[in-house]
Tab-separated table of C-alpha atoms in Angstrom:
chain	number	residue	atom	x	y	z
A	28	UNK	CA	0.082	45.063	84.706
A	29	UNK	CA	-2.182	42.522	85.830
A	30	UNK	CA	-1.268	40.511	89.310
A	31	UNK	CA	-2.991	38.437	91.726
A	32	UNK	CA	-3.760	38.855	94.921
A	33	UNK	CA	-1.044	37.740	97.714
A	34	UNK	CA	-1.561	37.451	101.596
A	35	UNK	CA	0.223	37.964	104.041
A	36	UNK	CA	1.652	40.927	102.722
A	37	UNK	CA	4.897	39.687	105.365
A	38	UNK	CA	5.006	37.783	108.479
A	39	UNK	CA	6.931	37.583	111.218
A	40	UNK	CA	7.407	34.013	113.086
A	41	UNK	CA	9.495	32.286	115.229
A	42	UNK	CA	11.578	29.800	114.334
A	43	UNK	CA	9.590	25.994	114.115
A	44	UNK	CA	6.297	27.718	113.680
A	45	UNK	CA	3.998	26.533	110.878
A	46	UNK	CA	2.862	29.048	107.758
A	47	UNK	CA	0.335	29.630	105.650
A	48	UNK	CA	0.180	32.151	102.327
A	49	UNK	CA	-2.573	31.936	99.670
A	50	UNK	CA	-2.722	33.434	96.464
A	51	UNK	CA	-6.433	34.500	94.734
A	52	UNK	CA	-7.378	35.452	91.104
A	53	UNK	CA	-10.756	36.558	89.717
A	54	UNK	CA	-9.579	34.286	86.127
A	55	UNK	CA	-8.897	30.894	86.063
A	56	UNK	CA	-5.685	29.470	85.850
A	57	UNK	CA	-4.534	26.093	84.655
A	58	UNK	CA	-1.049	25.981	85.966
A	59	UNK	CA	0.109	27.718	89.486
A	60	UNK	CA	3.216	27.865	90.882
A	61	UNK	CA	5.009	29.094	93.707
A	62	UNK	CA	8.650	30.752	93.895
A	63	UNK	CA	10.945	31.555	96.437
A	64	UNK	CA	13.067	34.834	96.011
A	65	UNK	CA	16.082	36.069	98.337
A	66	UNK	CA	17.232	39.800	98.195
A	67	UNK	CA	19.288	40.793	94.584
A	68	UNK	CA	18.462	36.656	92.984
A	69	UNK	CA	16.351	35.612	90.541
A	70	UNK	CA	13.043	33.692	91.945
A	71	UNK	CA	13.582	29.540	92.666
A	72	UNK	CA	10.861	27.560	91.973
A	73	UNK	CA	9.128	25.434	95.201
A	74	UNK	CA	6.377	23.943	93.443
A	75	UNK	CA	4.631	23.583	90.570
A	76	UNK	CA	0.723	22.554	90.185
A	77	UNK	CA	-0.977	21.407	86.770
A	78	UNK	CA	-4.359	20.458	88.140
A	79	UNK	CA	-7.598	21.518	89.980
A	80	UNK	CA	-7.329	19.821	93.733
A	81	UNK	CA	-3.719	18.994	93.160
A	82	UNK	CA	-1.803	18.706	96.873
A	83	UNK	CA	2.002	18.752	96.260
A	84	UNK	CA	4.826	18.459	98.662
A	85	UNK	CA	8.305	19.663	98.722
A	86	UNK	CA	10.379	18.597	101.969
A	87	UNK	CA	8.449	20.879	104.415
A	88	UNK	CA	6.404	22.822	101.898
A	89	UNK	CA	3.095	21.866	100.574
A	90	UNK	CA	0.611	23.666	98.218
A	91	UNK	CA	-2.350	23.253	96.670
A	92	UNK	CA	-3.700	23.992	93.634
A	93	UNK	CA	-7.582	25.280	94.644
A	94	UNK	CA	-10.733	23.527	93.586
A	95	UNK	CA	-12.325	26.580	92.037
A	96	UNK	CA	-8.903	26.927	89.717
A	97	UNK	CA	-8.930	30.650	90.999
A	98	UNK	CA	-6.406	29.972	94.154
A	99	UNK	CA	-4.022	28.261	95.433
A	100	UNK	CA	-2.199	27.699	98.815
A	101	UNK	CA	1.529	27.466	100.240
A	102	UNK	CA	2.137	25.761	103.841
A	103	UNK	CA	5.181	25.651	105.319
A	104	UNK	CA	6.097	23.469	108.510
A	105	UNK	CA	8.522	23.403	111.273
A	106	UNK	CA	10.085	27.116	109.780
A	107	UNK	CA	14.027	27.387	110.062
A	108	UNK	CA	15.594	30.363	109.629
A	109	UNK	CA	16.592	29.980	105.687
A	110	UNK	CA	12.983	30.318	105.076
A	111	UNK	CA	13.667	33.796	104.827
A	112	UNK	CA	12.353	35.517	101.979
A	113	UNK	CA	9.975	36.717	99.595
A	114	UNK	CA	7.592	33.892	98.312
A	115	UNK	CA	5.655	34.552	95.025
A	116	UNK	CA	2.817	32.840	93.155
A	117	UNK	CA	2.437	32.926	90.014
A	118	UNK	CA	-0.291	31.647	88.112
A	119	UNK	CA	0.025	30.473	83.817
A	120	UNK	CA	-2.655	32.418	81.823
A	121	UNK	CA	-4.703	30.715	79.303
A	122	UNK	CA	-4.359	31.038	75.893
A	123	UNK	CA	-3.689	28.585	72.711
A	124	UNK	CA	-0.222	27.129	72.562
A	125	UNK	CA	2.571	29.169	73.203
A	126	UNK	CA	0.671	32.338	73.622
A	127	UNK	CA	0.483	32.199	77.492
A	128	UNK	CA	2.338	33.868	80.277
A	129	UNK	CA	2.823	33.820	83.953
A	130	UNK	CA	0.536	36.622	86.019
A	131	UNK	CA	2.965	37.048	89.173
A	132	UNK	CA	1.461	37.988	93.221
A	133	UNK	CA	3.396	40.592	94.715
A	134	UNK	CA	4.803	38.515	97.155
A	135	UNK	CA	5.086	37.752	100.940
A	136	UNK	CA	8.077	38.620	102.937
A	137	UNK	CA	9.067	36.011	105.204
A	138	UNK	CA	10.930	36.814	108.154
A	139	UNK	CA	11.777	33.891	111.338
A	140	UNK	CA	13.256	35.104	114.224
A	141	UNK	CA	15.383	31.940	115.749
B	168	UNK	CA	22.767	20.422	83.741
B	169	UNK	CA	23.695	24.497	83.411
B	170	UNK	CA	20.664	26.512	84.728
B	171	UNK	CA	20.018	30.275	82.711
B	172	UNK	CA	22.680	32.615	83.493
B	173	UNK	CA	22.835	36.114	82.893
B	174	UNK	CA	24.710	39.116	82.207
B	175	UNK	CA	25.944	41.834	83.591
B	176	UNK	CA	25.099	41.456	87.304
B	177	UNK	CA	24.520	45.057	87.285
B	178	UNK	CA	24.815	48.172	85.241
B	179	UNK	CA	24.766	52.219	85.312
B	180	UNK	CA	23.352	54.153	82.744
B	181	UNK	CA	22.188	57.637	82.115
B	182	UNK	CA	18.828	58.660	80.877
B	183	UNK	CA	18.459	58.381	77.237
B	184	UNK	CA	20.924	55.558	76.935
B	185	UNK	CA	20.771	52.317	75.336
B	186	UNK	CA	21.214	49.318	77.166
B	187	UNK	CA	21.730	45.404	76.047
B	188	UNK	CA	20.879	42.598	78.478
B	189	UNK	CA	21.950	38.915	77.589
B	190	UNK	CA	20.494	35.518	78.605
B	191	UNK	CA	21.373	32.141	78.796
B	192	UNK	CA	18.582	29.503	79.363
B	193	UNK	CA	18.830	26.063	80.554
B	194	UNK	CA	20.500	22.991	78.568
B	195	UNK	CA	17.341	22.372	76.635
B	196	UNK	CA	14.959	25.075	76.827
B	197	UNK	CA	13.578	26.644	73.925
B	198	UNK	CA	11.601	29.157	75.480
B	199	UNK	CA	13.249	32.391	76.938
B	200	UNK	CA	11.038	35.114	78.902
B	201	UNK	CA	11.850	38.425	79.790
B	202	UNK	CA	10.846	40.229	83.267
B	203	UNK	CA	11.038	43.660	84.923
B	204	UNK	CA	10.640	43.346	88.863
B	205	UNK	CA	11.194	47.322	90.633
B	206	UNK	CA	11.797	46.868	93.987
B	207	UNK	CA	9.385	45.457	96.263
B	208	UNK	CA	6.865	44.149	93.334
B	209	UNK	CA	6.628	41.028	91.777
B	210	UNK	CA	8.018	40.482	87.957
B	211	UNK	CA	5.846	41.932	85.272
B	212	UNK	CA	5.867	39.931	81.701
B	213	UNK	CA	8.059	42.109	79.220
B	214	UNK	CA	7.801	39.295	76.187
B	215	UNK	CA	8.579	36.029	75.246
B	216	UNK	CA	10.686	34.173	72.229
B	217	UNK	CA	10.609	30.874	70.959
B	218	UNK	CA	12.287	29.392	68.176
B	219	UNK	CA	13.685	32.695	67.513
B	220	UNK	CA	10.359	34.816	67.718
B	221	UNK	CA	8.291	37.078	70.020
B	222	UNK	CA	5.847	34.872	70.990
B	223	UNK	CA	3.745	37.459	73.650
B	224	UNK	CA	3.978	40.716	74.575
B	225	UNK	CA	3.320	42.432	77.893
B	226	UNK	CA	2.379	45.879	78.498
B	227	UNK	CA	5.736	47.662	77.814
B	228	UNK	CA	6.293	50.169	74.990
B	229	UNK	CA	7.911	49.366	71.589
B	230	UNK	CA	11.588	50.835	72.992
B	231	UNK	CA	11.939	47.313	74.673
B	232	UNK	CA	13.063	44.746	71.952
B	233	UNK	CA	14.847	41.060	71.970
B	234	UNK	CA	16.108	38.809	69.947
B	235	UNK	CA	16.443	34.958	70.550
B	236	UNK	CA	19.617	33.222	69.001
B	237	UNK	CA	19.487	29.540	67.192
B	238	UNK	CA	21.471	28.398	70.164
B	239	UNK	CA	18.036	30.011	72.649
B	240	UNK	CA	20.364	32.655	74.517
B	241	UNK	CA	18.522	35.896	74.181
B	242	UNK	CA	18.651	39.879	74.438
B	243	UNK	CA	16.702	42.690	75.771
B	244	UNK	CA	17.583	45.737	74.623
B	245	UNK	CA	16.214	49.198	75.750
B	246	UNK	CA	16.505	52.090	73.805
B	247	UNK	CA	16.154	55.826	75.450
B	248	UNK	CA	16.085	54.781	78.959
B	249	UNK	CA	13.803	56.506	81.772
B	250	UNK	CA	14.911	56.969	84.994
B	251	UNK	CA	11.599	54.385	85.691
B	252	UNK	CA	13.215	51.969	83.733
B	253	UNK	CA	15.729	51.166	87.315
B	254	UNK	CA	14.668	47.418	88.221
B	255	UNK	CA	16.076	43.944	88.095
B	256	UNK	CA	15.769	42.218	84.765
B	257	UNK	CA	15.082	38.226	85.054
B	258	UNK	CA	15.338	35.841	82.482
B	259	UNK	CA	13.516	32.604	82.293
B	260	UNK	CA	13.432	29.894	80.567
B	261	UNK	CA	11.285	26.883	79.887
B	262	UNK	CA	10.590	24.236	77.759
B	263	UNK	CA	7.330	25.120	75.893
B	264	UNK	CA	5.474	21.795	76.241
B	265	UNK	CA	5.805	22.304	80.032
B	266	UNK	CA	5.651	26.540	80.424
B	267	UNK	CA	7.279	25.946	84.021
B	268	UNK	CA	9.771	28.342	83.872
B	269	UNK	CA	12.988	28.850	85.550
B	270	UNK	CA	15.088	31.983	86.324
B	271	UNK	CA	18.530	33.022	85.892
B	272	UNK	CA	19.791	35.442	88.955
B	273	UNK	CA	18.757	38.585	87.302
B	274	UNK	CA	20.353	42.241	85.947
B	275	UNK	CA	20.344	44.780	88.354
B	276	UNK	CA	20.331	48.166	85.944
B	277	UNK	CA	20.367	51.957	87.625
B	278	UNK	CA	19.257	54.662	85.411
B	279	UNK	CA	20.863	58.153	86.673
């Protein structure tokens, strides 16, 4: 199936570093949102974004929603060592009404050593 | 508020089996979606139902079928199982006006 393109593929950081993961798409997307995912749960959603230059913040994460419509970006500051996990993008297709879905990254593993 | 629970936790079948996977979405949400995640990749779109309809389809073959209740709880049901068909089965659920969707804590299924 179709997925965007996620990097890092993983990272490896000590604890109270800063970091940075960015998503890319060759389609446009109207919605983009970011999920955080620990081992054997169901993703949790971080953020959502509904609009071209949109710069959202969550505690210590921020994203942004890119300018082009075709990327987006997830910063996280001061990293602690629940940050531990696999963070996905997902961006919402287009499409009339209800006829849309979510096109998923394939993640970046997380790992901060404390 | 109740967020979308699922069930079983996890199941064992044999290939050629039929399997039933159940879903309960969040107080509110009329939109349930279906996903297969295998280990290490990100969830693929199975389909969608609202107001008791498939409402989108992703690229998986007719043996996958739902239903969506008048209460929005939902099944996935997948008849003749492959031994490919081992992942962990999320449920989400949104309201459609706002398509953000959130996810229950998933179905881990083994196919021997």
């Amino acid at each position: 199936g179709q997925q965007l393109n996620q990097s890092p593929q993983s990272m490896f950081i000590q604890e109270g570093e800063d970091v940075s993961m960015n998503c890319t798409s060759s389609s446009i997307f109207n919605t983009w949102l970011w999920y955080k995912q620990d081992p054997g749960e169901g993703p949790v959603l971080l953020i959502a974004l509904y609009k071209a230059g949109e710069l959202t913040s969550n505690g210590r994460l921020t994203a942004q929603f890119g300018i082009t419509r075709k990327d987006s970006f997830l910063n996280i500051s001061a990293s602690i060592p629940s940050d531990v996990g696999i963070y996905f993008c997902a961006g919402l297709s287009g499409g009339a009404g209800n006829n849309r879905k979510l096109i998923w990254g394939l993640g970046t593993s997380l790992a901060v050593n404390p | 508020e109740t967020g979308v629970t699922q069930s079983p936790t996890h199941l064992i079948k044999t290939r050629g089996q039929q399997v039933t996977l159940r879903c309960s979405s969040q107080s509110g949400h009329n939109t349930v979606s279906w996903y297969q995640q295998a280990l290490g990749q990100g969830p693929q779109f199975i389909f969608q139902y609202y107001r008791e309809e498939e409402n989108g389809r992703g690229n998986f073959p007719p043996r996958f079928s739902g239903l969506q209740f008048p209460n929005y709880s939902s099944e996935l049901n997948v008849n003749a199982l492959e031994l490919d068909d081992s992942a962990l089965y999320l449920c989400a659920s949104s309201l459609v006006a706002q398509h953000t969707q959130y996810f229950g804590p998933g179905t881990r299924l083994t196919v021997l």
